Amino acid sequence: MENKKKKTLQMPHTYVIIFAVVAICALMTYLIPVGSFQTQEISYMVGDTEKTRTVIVADSFAYELDEAGNRVRNGVPLFGTEDFGGQGMLNYVFEGLTSGDKTGSAVGIVAFILVIGGAFGIVMRTGAVDAGIHAMIRKTKGREIILIPVLFTLFSLGGAVFGMGEEAIPFAMVIVPLTIAMGYDAVVAVCVTYVATQIGFGTSWMNPFGLAIAQGIAGVPVLSGAGFRIVMWTVFTAAGVIFTMLYARKIKKNPMASVSYESDAYYRGQMAQSDGAAALFTLGQGLVLLTILVTIVWTVWGVVVEGYYIPEIASQFFVMGLVAGIIGCVFKLNGMRPSDMASSFQSGAADLVGAALVVGMAQGIVIVLGGTDPTTPSVMNTILYTLGNLLSGVPGVLAAWLMYVFQSLFNFVVVSGSGQAALTMPIMAPLADLAGITRQVAVLAYQLGDGLTNLIVPTSGCLLGVLGVARLEWGKWAKFQIKMQGMLFVLSTIFVVVAVLIGFN
């Protein structure tokens, strides 16, 4: 009876969850009429640089009408393409995978995940990471818990300062086996990498990809309100560190309590195989680890100084894999030969194919709803307009809190921070004026709703990429994350309410 109960309560596979969401969205297209907005170009300053952005005109929404003046409903067909009857529901996988461009979702992130997976496949084949992990464990001698607050804070700073997100994927490929070898689990690794970046992203005082864009669109001085946000970042980061450390201690005492205990067996097996070989740390292994470190420094420099993004970062890590493979061949690490570089790249990419597919499937949800183009009549635009109207006429604190809830929910279908800002802030900013709260508060509601829900929504390509690295299903992750999500929701509510009460501006 107990086994049957456990099977009944088991979370469905991520693919099943996304398919169910796609089916619900397809049904909505038969019930909800389509509409569109007009757009305009706006300019705002970030330091000494003038930025421009295409945004919607807040009061320009109009339903699509047929010749008889009735609202049009564009129900998606069961099967179809753009050239044959319109995008069909069952085409969501292919259409999702091929949407976007190399700088974003989905095709860009899919390619990024596969290249990163292949590069680290070569690195892991050398055995240098395993050897480095064993050496670190020997030196820390029970003090490994110190790494959690250090790594969490660094990654949170990365999210706050330069909008770190996708960059967490390659870092996770090193840190996942490290935390498991130290007696923790893959969940801890996801927390100190991706979770930390999104907490930093959502509470940032200078994030160029979210906060700066939202403030520019809302007509608020860009990067203003830094004092309040620095306090907020400190509180949220400290809360994340404490939550992660308490969980890590629990798993250290009872590893089987982990939601990832079964999937972590893959890494535990790798560690067991490398125990004997790790006794001696060789020059070749040291050079591979140095290559990883140089690549990390190069990546941070590229992102902060040169503005590198997905294409450049993917190429940087490909170079890392190539150099590591050459070192492995020269020093005969694990008997490595040139052909092993190719096969390791292939197997490393293959390990992340599942995560890459989920990214495309998730993007298929947006396509079924009609896409994110505000000038093209779609169900997505109607949902945005309707939810915005629900907030009109709501006073003060309640309006600010509902804005936060709205941004959190809307992030399920539009996970791009800059895209969500462009779609929602032209509506939220005027609503803030009507509700008697500052536009700075509206921006705060946006950044908290956008950044923090990236930690759990199954439509986030970055989250699913990191989970793919950790070999962790979304359902198991959600079982853990829902508790932290509740804590972050309460903290966000407190900060939004305090911001209204102090007239944050």
Short mmCIF file of C-alpha atoms in Angstrom, two decimals:
data_model
loop_
_atom_site.label_atom_id
_atom_site.label_comp_id
_atom_site.label_asym_id
_atom_site.label_seq_id
_atom_site.Cartn_x
_atom_site.Cartn_y
_atom_site.Cartn_z
CA MET A 1 0.00 0.00 0.00
CA GLU A 2 2.85 2.37 0.86
CA ASN A 3 4.60 1.67 -2.45
CA LYS A 4 1.37 2.29 -4.36
CA LYS A 5 0.92 5.60 -2.55
CA LYS A 6 4.44 6.69 -3.46
CA LYS A 7 3.82 5.85 -7.11
CA THR A 8 0.56 7.79 -7.08
CA LEU A 9 2.25 10.91 -5.70
CA GLN A 10 5.20 10.75 -8.09
CA MET A 11 5.71 13.94 -10.09
CA PRO A 12 5.22 13.50 -13.86
CA HIS A 13 8.20 13.78 -16.19
CA THR A 14 9.06 17.30 -17.37
CA TYR A 15 8.01 16.42 -20.93
CA VAL A 16 4.59 15.38 -19.67
CA ILE A 17 4.15 18.60 -17.70
CA ILE A 18 5.06 20.76 -20.68
CA PHE A 19 2.77 18.79 -23.00
CA ALA A 20 -0.10 19.31 -20.57
CA VAL A 21 0.59 23.06 -20.49
CA VAL A 22 0.73 23.15 -24.30
CA ALA A 23 -2.64 21.36 -24.48
CA ILE A 24 -4.21 23.84 -22.02
CA CYS A 25 -2.80 26.78 -23.98
CA ALA A 26 -4.15 25.30 -27.22
CA LEU A 27 -7.60 25.07 -25.63
CA MET A 28 -7.34 28.71 -24.53
CA THR A 29 -6.88 29.80 -28.14
CA TYR A 30 -10.42 28.58 -28.86
CA LEU A 31 -11.87 30.45 -25.86
CA ILE A 32 -9.93 33.74 -25.75
CA PRO A 33 -10.16 36.30 -28.59
CA VAL A 34 -6.93 37.65 -30.03
CA GLY A 35 -5.75 41.25 -29.80
CA SER A 36 -2.74 43.44 -30.44
CA PHE A 37 -0.97 46.59 -29.27
CA GLN A 38 0.71 49.43 -31.08
CA THR A 39 4.41 49.95 -30.37
CA GLN A 40 6.81 52.86 -30.12
CA GLU A 41 10.54 53.45 -29.77
CA ILE A 42 11.73 54.93 -26.48
CA SER A 43 15.19 56.11 -25.47
CA TYR A 44 16.84 56.12 -22.05
CA MET A 45 20.34 56.63 -20.70
CA VAL A 46 22.51 54.01 -19.01
CA GLY A 47 25.44 56.03 -17.75
CA ASP A 48 26.71 57.95 -20.76
CA THR A 49 25.21 55.51 -23.27
CA GLU A 50 21.84 56.07 -24.92
CA LYS A 51 19.74 52.92 -25.27
CA THR A 52 16.60 52.43 -27.36
CA ARG A 53 13.84 49.88 -26.94
CA THR A 54 10.63 49.02 -28.78
CA VAL A 55 7.76 48.91 -26.28
CA ILE A 56 3.98 48.73 -26.43
CA VAL A 57 1.74 51.79 -26.16
CA ALA A 58 -0.22 51.19 -22.94
CA ASP A 59 -3.71 52.26 -24.08
CA SER A 60 -3.44 50.95 -27.63
CA PHE A 61 -4.83 47.43 -27.19
CA ALA A 62 -7.51 46.43 -29.67
CA TYR A 63 -9.26 43.13 -30.31
CA GLU A 64 -9.08 41.66 -33.79
CA LEU A 65 -12.55 41.89 -35.37
CA ASP A 66 -14.04 40.03 -38.32
CA GLU A 67 -16.18 41.62 -41.04
CA ALA A 68 -19.28 41.34 -38.84
CA GLY A 69 -17.53 43.18 -35.97
CA ASN A 70 -17.14 40.07 -33.81
CA ARG A 71 -13.98 39.30 -31.87
CA VAL A 72 -11.76 36.79 -33.63
CA ARG A 73 -10.58 33.55 -32.01
CA ASN A 74 -7.68 31.85 -33.72
CA GLY A 75 -7.89 28.31 -32.41
CA VAL A 76 -4.66 26.47 -33.20
CA PRO A 77 -5.06 23.34 -35.34
CA LEU A 78 -3.95 19.97 -34.06
CA PHE A 79 -1.28 19.80 -36.77
CA GLY A 80 0.02 22.53 -39.02
CA THR A 81 2.91 24.83 -39.84
CA GLU A 82 3.20 28.50 -40.69
CA ASP A 83 2.78 27.66 -44.39
CA PHE A 84 0.13 24.98 -43.94
CA GLY A 85 -2.82 26.13 -41.85
CA GLY A 86 -0.92 27.95 -39.08
CA GLN A 87 1.20 26.65 -36.19
CA GLY A 88 -0.30 23.43 -34.88
CA MET A 89 -0.31 22.20 -31.31
CA LEU A 90 1.61 19.03 -32.13
CA ASN A 91 4.31 21.01 -33.91
CA TYR A 92 5.37 22.67 -30.66
CA VAL A 93 8.61 20.67 -30.30
CA PHE A 94 10.11 21.47 -33.71
CA GLU A 95 8.79 25.03 -33.82
CA GLY A 96 10.04 25.68 -30.32
CA LEU A 97 13.50 24.28 -31.03
CA THR A 98 13.92 26.38 -34.17
CA SER A 99 12.54 29.65 -32.75
CA GLY A 100 14.61 32.69 -31.91
CA ASP A 101 18.21 33.23 -32.94
CA LYS A 102 21.74 32.50 -31.76
CA THR A 103 21.60 35.16 -29.05
CA GLY A 104 18.57 33.82 -27.21
CA SER A 105 15.85 31.24 -26.76
CA ALA A 106 15.41 28.71 -28.02
CA VAL A 107 17.88 27.82 -30.74
CA GLY A 108 20.68 29.88 -29.17
CA ILE A 109 20.33 28.29 -25.74
CA VAL A 110 19.95 24.81 -27.25
CA ALA A 111 23.21 25.24 -29.18
CA PHE A 112 24.87 26.74 -26.09
CA ILE A 113 23.88 23.76 -23.94
CA LEU A 114 25.15 21.21 -26.48
CA VAL A 115 28.50 22.98 -27.06
CA ILE A 116 29.06 23.41 -23.31
CA GLY A 117 28.17 19.75 -22.72
CA GLY A 118 30.63 18.62 -25.39
CA ALA A 119 33.43 20.85 -24.10
CA PHE A 120 33.08 19.57 -20.56
CA GLY A 121 32.81 16.03 -21.87
CA ILE A 122 36.42 16.44 -23.04
CA VAL A 123 37.48 18.05 -19.76
CA MET A 124 35.92 15.29 -17.67
CA ARG A 125 37.55 12.63 -19.87
CA THR A 126 40.99 13.85 -18.76
CA GLY A 127 40.15 13.00 -15.15
CA ALA A 128 41.62 16.32 -13.99
CA VAL A 129 38.40 17.55 -12.38
CA ASP A 130 38.01 14.34 -10.38
CA ALA A 131 41.62 14.57 -9.24
CA GLY A 132 41.18 18.22 -8.29
CA ILE A 133 38.04 17.43 -6.30
CA HIS A 134 39.80 14.69 -4.33
CA ALA A 135 42.73 17.01 -3.65
CA MET A 136 40.39 19.73 -2.40
CA ILE A 137 38.54 17.29 -0.14
CA ARG A 138 41.82 16.13 1.39
CA LYS A 139 42.84 19.73 2.12
CA THR A 140 39.52 20.95 3.53
CA LYS A 141 39.28 18.01 5.98
CA GLY A 142 35.70 18.56 7.15
CA ARG A 143 35.62 22.32 6.55
CA GLU A 144 33.94 22.01 3.13
CA ILE A 145 30.74 23.66 4.42
CA ILE A 146 32.63 26.99 4.14
CA LEU A 147 32.49 26.70 0.35
CA ILE A 148 28.70 27.11 0.34
CA PRO A 149 28.47 30.75 1.54
CA VAL A 150 31.53 31.71 -0.51
CA LEU A 151 30.24 30.24 -3.78
CA PHE A 152 26.65 31.39 -3.18
CA THR A 153 27.73 34.98 -2.55
CA LEU A 154 30.03 35.05 -5.60
CA PHE A 155 27.35 33.71 -7.94
CA SER A 156 24.76 36.06 -6.45
CA LEU A 157 27.11 38.97 -7.15
CA GLY A 158 27.46 37.69 -10.71
CA GLY A 159 23.69 37.81 -11.16
CA ALA A 160 23.45 41.26 -9.58
CA VAL A 161 26.36 42.93 -11.37
CA PHE A 162 26.21 41.58 -14.93
CA GLY A 163 22.98 39.59 -15.11
CA MET A 164 24.55 36.14 -14.91
CA GLY A 165 22.17 33.37 -15.97
CA GLU A 166 23.16 31.00 -18.77
CA GLU A 167 26.76 31.28 -17.57
CA ALA A 168 25.81 29.16 -14.54
CA ILE A 169 25.46 26.06 -16.75
CA PRO A 170 29.18 25.42 -17.37
CA PHE A 171 30.06 26.27 -13.76
CA ALA A 172 27.50 23.73 -12.55
CA MET A 173 29.27 21.02 -14.55
CA VAL A 174 32.26 21.35 -12.22
CA ILE A 175 30.44 22.13 -8.97
CA VAL A 176 27.86 19.29 -9.14
CA PRO A 177 30.47 16.51 -8.80
CA LEU A 178 32.31 18.62 -6.21
CA THR A 179 29.34 18.93 -3.85
CA ILE A 180 28.44 15.25 -4.26
CA ALA A 181 32.02 14.21 -3.49
CA MET A 182 31.89 16.36 -0.35
CA GLY A 183 28.89 14.41 0.91
CA TYR A 184 26.14 16.78 -0.21
CA ASP A 185 24.05 16.42 -3.37
CA ALA A 186 23.33 17.95 -6.78
CA VAL A 187 20.63 20.17 -5.25
CA VAL A 188 23.28 22.02 -3.23
CA ALA A 189 25.27 22.59 -6.42
CA VAL A 190 22.22 24.00 -8.21
CA CYS A 191 21.57 26.28 -5.23
CA VAL A 192 25.08 27.75 -5.04
CA THR A 193 25.20 28.30 -8.82
CA TYR A 194 21.90 28.94 -10.60
CA VAL A 195 19.73 29.78 -7.59
CA ALA A 196 22.33 32.26 -6.36
CA THR A 197 22.54 33.97 -9.77
CA GLN A 198 18.78 34.44 -9.96
CA ILE A 199 18.54 35.79 -6.43
CA GLY A 200 21.23 38.28 -7.43
CA PHE A 201 19.45 38.99 -10.73
CA GLY A 202 16.09 39.58 -9.04
CA THR A 203 17.39 41.85 -6.27
CA SER A 204 20.07 43.67 -8.26
CA TRP A 205 20.82 47.38 -8.03
CA MET A 206 22.64 47.47 -11.41
CA ASN A 207 21.56 44.53 -13.60
CA PRO A 208 21.83 45.79 -17.22
CA PHE A 209 19.52 43.11 -18.70
CA GLY A 210 16.54 43.56 -16.38
CA LEU A 211 16.57 46.46 -13.94
CA ALA A 212 18.13 49.05 -16.28
CA ILE A 213 15.69 48.22 -19.10
CA ALA A 214 12.64 48.25 -16.80
CA GLN A 215 13.62 51.59 -15.27
CA GLY A 216 14.31 53.09 -18.69
CA ILE A 217 10.89 52.02 -19.99
CA ALA A 218 9.09 53.19 -16.83
CA GLY A 219 10.72 56.62 -17.02
CA VAL A 220 12.62 56.11 -13.78
CA PRO A 221 16.28 57.25 -13.59
CA VAL A 222 18.29 54.22 -14.65
CA LEU A 223 20.10 52.41 -11.81
CA SER A 224 18.43 54.67 -9.22
CA GLY A 225 17.26 53.33 -5.84
CA ALA A 226 20.54 51.48 -5.31
CA GLY A 227 20.61 51.86 -1.51
CA PHE A 228 17.30 50.08 -0.95
CA ARG A 229 18.19 47.37 -3.44
CA ILE A 230 21.63 46.70 -1.95
CA VAL A 231 19.95 46.09 1.42
CA MET A 232 17.44 43.83 -0.34
CA TRP A 233 20.21 41.90 -2.11
CA THR A 234 22.04 41.40 1.18
CA VAL A 235 18.94 40.05 2.93
CA PHE A 236 17.93 37.72 0.09
CA THR A 237 21.47 36.41 -0.41
CA ALA A 238 21.90 35.78 3.32
CA ALA A 239 18.55 33.97 3.41
CA GLY A 240 19.57 31.83 0.43
CA VAL A 241 22.91 30.97 2.05
CA ILE A 242 21.29 29.99 5.35
CA PHE A 243 18.60 27.90 3.64
CA THR A 244 21.20 26.09 1.52
CA MET A 245 23.56 25.45 4.46
CA LEU A 246 20.77 24.02 6.61
CA TYR A 247 19.74 21.73 3.78
CA ALA A 248 23.36 20.72 3.15
CA ARG A 249 23.86 19.76 6.80
CA LYS A 250 20.70 17.66 6.64
CA ILE A 251 21.92 15.79 3.55
CA LYS A 252 25.38 15.30 5.07
CA LYS A 253 23.76 13.48 7.99
CA ASN A 254 21.31 11.50 5.85
CA PRO A 255 22.20 11.35 2.13
CA MET A 256 19.10 9.28 1.34
CA ALA A 257 16.90 12.23 2.33
CA SER A 258 17.97 13.96 -0.87
CA VAL A 259 15.49 14.23 -3.75
CA SER A 260 18.47 13.63 -6.06
CA TYR A 261 19.89 10.62 -4.22
CA GLU A 262 19.15 8.20 -7.07
CA SER A 263 20.36 10.45 -9.88
CA ASP A 264 23.48 11.38 -7.90
CA ALA A 265 24.54 7.72 -8.11
CA TYR A 266 26.06 8.50 -11.53
CA TYR A 267 28.51 10.98 -9.98
CA ARG A 268 29.13 8.82 -6.91
CA GLY A 269 30.12 6.01 -9.26
CA GLN A 270 32.52 8.30 -11.10
CA MET A 271 34.09 9.40 -7.83
CA ALA A 272 34.52 5.78 -6.68
CA GLN A 273 36.28 4.84 -9.93
CA SER A 274 38.67 7.77 -9.66
CA ASP A 275 39.60 7.22 -5.98
CA GLY A 276 42.73 5.24 -6.74
CA ALA A 277 43.92 7.39 -9.61
CA ALA A 278 43.45 10.54 -7.55
CA ALA A 279 46.24 9.71 -5.10
CA LEU A 280 48.81 11.45 -7.28
CA PHE A 281 48.08 14.89 -8.71
CA THR A 282 50.04 15.25 -11.96
CA LEU A 283 51.33 18.23 -13.92
CA GLY A 284 48.95 17.47 -16.80
CA GLN A 285 45.93 17.50 -14.50
CA GLY A 286 47.09 20.78 -13.03
CA LEU A 287 47.35 22.32 -16.51
CA VAL A 288 43.77 21.22 -17.34
CA LEU A 289 42.47 22.82 -14.14
CA LEU A 290 44.49 25.95 -14.94
CA THR A 291 42.81 26.00 -18.36
CA ILE A 292 39.39 25.94 -16.67
CA LEU A 293 40.41 28.78 -14.35
CA VAL A 294 41.75 30.89 -17.23
CA THR A 295 38.53 30.30 -19.17
CA ILE A 296 36.45 31.43 -16.19
CA VAL A 297 38.49 34.63 -15.87
CA TRP A 298 38.30 35.16 -19.63
CA THR A 299 34.52 34.68 -19.56
CA VAL A 300 33.97 37.11 -16.68
CA TRP A 301 36.18 39.69 -18.42
CA GLY A 302 34.33 39.19 -21.70
CA VAL A 303 30.89 39.58 -20.15
CA VAL A 304 31.72 42.58 -17.97
CA VAL A 305 34.11 44.50 -20.23
CA GLU A 306 33.23 43.47 -23.78
CA GLY A 307 29.56 42.50 -23.38
CA TYR A 308 30.01 38.87 -24.48
CA TYR A 309 26.85 36.80 -24.57
CA ILE A 310 25.73 33.30 -25.59
CA PRO A 311 27.67 32.92 -28.90
CA GLU A 312 30.93 34.24 -27.48
CA ILE A 313 30.69 32.31 -24.20
CA ALA A 314 29.93 29.06 -26.01
CA SER A 315 33.01 29.55 -28.20
CA GLN A 316 35.16 30.36 -25.16
CA PHE A 317 34.25 27.09 -23.50
CA PHE A 318 34.73 25.19 -26.75
CA VAL A 319 38.30 26.55 -26.80
CA MET A 320 38.66 25.38 -23.19
CA GLY A 321 37.58 21.86 -24.16
CA LEU A 322 39.94 21.80 -27.14
CA VAL A 323 42.94 22.97 -25.09
CA ALA A 324 42.12 20.54 -22.26
CA GLY A 325 41.90 17.71 -24.79
CA ILE A 326 45.28 18.57 -26.30
CA ILE A 327 46.83 18.63 -22.82
CA GLY A 328 45.18 15.30 -22.09
CA CYS A 329 46.66 13.78 -25.25
CA VAL A 330 50.16 15.21 -24.66
CA PHE A 331 50.29 13.98 -21.05
CA LYS A 332 48.35 10.75 -21.81
CA LEU A 333 45.79 11.53 -19.09
CA ASN A 334 43.61 8.43 -18.71
CA GLY A 335 45.33 7.12 -21.84
CA MET A 336 43.72 9.88 -23.89
CA ARG A 337 44.15 10.02 -27.69
CA PRO A 338 42.85 12.51 -30.31
CA SER A 339 39.93 10.21 -31.17
CA ASP A 340 38.93 10.25 -27.50
CA MET A 341 38.51 14.03 -27.73
CA ALA A 342 35.91 13.60 -30.46
CA SER A 343 34.04 10.78 -28.74
CA SER A 344 34.10 12.65 -25.40
CA PHE A 345 32.70 15.77 -27.05
CA GLN A 346 29.92 13.68 -28.58
CA SER A 347 29.03 11.89 -25.34
CA GLY A 348 29.17 15.14 -23.35
CA ALA A 349 26.75 16.81 -25.73
CA ALA A 350 24.55 13.69 -25.72
CA ASP A 351 24.24 13.90 -21.93
CA LEU A 352 22.52 17.29 -22.30
CA VAL A 353 20.27 16.53 -25.27
CA GLY A 354 17.35 15.98 -22.88
CA ALA A 355 17.80 19.44 -21.35
CA ALA A 356 18.13 21.01 -24.81
CA LEU A 357 14.87 19.40 -25.95
CA VAL A 358 13.04 20.78 -22.92
CA VAL A 359 14.18 24.30 -23.79
CA GLY A 360 12.56 23.96 -27.22
CA MET A 361 9.41 22.38 -25.82
CA ALA A 362 9.01 25.20 -23.32
CA GLN A 363 9.37 27.79 -26.08
CA GLY A 364 6.61 25.92 -27.91
CA ILE A 365 4.17 27.12 -25.23
CA VAL A 366 4.75 30.73 -26.27
CA ILE A 367 4.32 29.83 -29.93
CA VAL A 368 0.97 28.12 -29.29
CA LEU A 369 -0.23 31.29 -27.53
CA GLY A 370 0.68 33.33 -30.60
CA GLY A 371 4.19 34.50 -29.74
CA THR A 372 5.40 37.65 -28.02
CA ASP A 373 5.08 40.13 -30.89
CA PRO A 374 2.72 42.80 -29.48
CA THR A 375 1.68 44.00 -32.95
CA THR A 376 0.50 40.55 -34.09
CA PRO A 377 -2.99 39.59 -32.84
CA SER A 378 -2.55 36.81 -30.28
CA VAL A 379 -3.94 35.25 -27.13
CA MET A 380 -0.74 36.30 -25.34
CA ASN A 381 -1.53 39.98 -25.91
CA THR A 382 -5.11 39.53 -24.70
CA ILE A 383 -3.91 37.82 -21.51
CA LEU A 384 -1.48 40.67 -20.87
CA TYR A 385 -4.17 43.29 -21.42
CA THR A 386 -6.74 41.48 -19.25
CA LEU A 387 -4.39 40.95 -16.33
CA GLY A 388 -3.32 44.59 -16.53
CA ASN A 389 -6.96 45.71 -16.37
CA LEU A 390 -7.55 43.62 -13.26
CA LEU A 391 -5.01 45.79 -11.44
CA SER A 392 -6.60 49.10 -12.38
CA GLY A 393 -8.50 50.79 -9.58
CA VAL A 394 -6.78 48.73 -6.87
CA PRO A 395 -5.31 50.94 -4.14
CA GLY A 396 -1.78 51.26 -2.74
CA VAL A 397 -0.15 48.30 -1.08
CA LEU A 398 -2.54 45.76 -2.61
CA ALA A 399 -1.86 47.09 -6.12
CA ALA A 400 1.92 46.79 -5.63
CA TRP A 401 1.61 43.25 -4.28
CA LEU A 402 -0.69 42.22 -7.14
CA MET A 403 1.85 43.65 -9.59
CA TYR A 404 4.46 41.37 -8.06
CA VAL A 405 2.12 38.37 -8.31
CA PHE A 406 1.25 39.29 -11.91
CA GLN A 407 4.92 39.54 -12.92
CA SER A 408 5.60 36.18 -11.25
CA LEU A 409 2.81 34.48 -13.18
CA PHE A 410 3.61 36.18 -16.49
CA ASN A 411 7.20 34.94 -16.18
CA PHE A 412 5.86 31.42 -16.76
CA VAL A 413 5.34 32.19 -20.45
CA VAL A 414 7.89 35.02 -21.00
CA VAL A 415 11.05 34.07 -19.09
CA SER A 416 13.27 36.64 -20.80
CA GLY A 417 13.90 39.48 -18.36
CA SER A 418 14.28 42.14 -21.04
CA GLY A 419 11.33 40.76 -23.02
CA GLN A 420 9.06 40.79 -19.97
CA ALA A 421 10.11 44.35 -19.17
CA ALA A 422 9.29 45.51 -22.71
CA LEU A 423 5.86 43.87 -22.61
CA THR A 424 4.72 44.65 -19.07
CA MET A 425 6.35 47.88 -17.89
CA PRO A 426 4.47 50.16 -20.35
CA ILE A 427 1.28 48.88 -18.69
CA MET A 428 2.50 48.63 -15.09
CA ALA A 429 4.07 52.12 -14.93
CA PRO A 430 0.84 54.05 -15.68
CA LEU A 431 -1.10 51.69 -13.37
CA ALA A 432 1.30 52.61 -10.58
CA ASP A 433 0.44 56.28 -11.14
CA LEU A 434 -3.28 55.51 -10.90
CA ALA A 435 -2.81 53.45 -7.73
CA GLY A 436 -0.83 56.22 -6.05
CA ILE A 437 2.44 54.29 -5.79
CA THR A 438 5.77 55.20 -7.32
CA ARG A 439 6.98 53.78 -10.61
CA GLN A 440 10.09 52.65 -8.75
CA VAL A 441 7.84 50.27 -6.80
CA ALA A 442 6.39 48.96 -10.07
CA VAL A 443 9.94 48.25 -11.27
CA LEU A 444 10.69 46.51 -7.96
CA ALA A 445 7.63 44.28 -8.39
CA TYR A 446 8.82 43.43 -11.91
CA GLN A 447 12.38 42.51 -10.96
CA LEU A 448 11.32 40.33 -8.00
CA GLY A 449 8.60 38.58 -9.99
CA ASP A 450 10.79 38.04 -13.03
CA GLY A 451 14.02 36.97 -11.33
CA LEU A 452 12.86 34.75 -8.50
CA THR A 453 10.28 32.63 -10.36
CA ASN A 454 13.06 31.62 -12.78
CA LEU A 455 14.05 29.24 -9.97
CA ILE A 456 11.03 26.98 -10.46
CA VAL A 457 9.15 27.57 -13.73
CA PRO A 458 9.66 24.59 -16.10
CA THR A 459 9.77 26.99 -19.04
CA SER A 460 13.12 28.51 -18.02
CA GLY A 461 15.80 27.30 -20.42
CA CYS A 462 18.60 28.22 -18.01
CA LEU A 463 17.05 26.32 -15.12
CA LEU A 464 16.47 23.24 -17.26
CA GLY A 465 20.02 23.44 -18.60
CA VAL A 466 21.46 23.43 -15.08
CA LEU A 467 19.11 20.62 -14.02
CA GLY A 468 20.24 18.67 -17.08
CA VAL A 469 23.85 19.06 -15.96
CA ALA A 470 22.83 17.87 -12.49
CA ARG A 471 20.88 14.92 -14.01
CA LEU A 472 17.92 16.09 -11.96
CA GLU A 473 14.33 15.97 -13.20
CA TRP A 474 12.30 19.14 -12.86
CA GLY A 475 9.66 17.39 -10.75
CA LYS A 476 12.20 16.35 -8.13
CA TRP A 477 13.74 19.81 -8.16
CA ALA A 478 10.32 21.40 -7.66
CA LYS A 479 9.72 19.17 -4.66
CA PHE A 480 12.77 20.73 -3.00
CA GLN A 481 12.51 24.25 -4.40
CA ILE A 482 8.88 24.87 -3.42
CA LYS A 483 10.00 25.44 0.17
CA MET A 484 12.65 27.98 -0.75
CA GLN A 485 10.21 29.55 -3.18
CA GLY A 486 7.78 30.09 -0.31
CA MET A 487 10.50 31.80 1.72
CA LEU A 488 11.42 34.06 -1.21
CA PHE A 489 7.74 34.89 -1.80
CA VAL A 490 7.33 36.02 1.82
CA LEU A 491 10.52 38.11 1.68
CA SER A 492 9.44 39.67 -1.63
CA THR A 493 6.04 40.55 -0.20
CA ILE A 494 7.70 42.24 2.79
CA PHE A 495 10.02 44.31 0.62
CA VAL A 496 7.24 45.35 -1.77
CA VAL A 497 5.03 46.45 1.15
CA VAL A 498 7.90 48.31 2.86
CA ALA A 499 8.74 50.01 -0.45
CA VAL A 500 5.16 51.33 -0.73
CA LEU A 501 5.06 52.45 2.91
CA ILE A 502 8.34 54.42 2.68
CA GLY A 503 7.46 55.86 -0.72
CA PHE A 504 10.46 54.20 -2.41
CA ASN A 505 11.44 56.46 -5.31
#
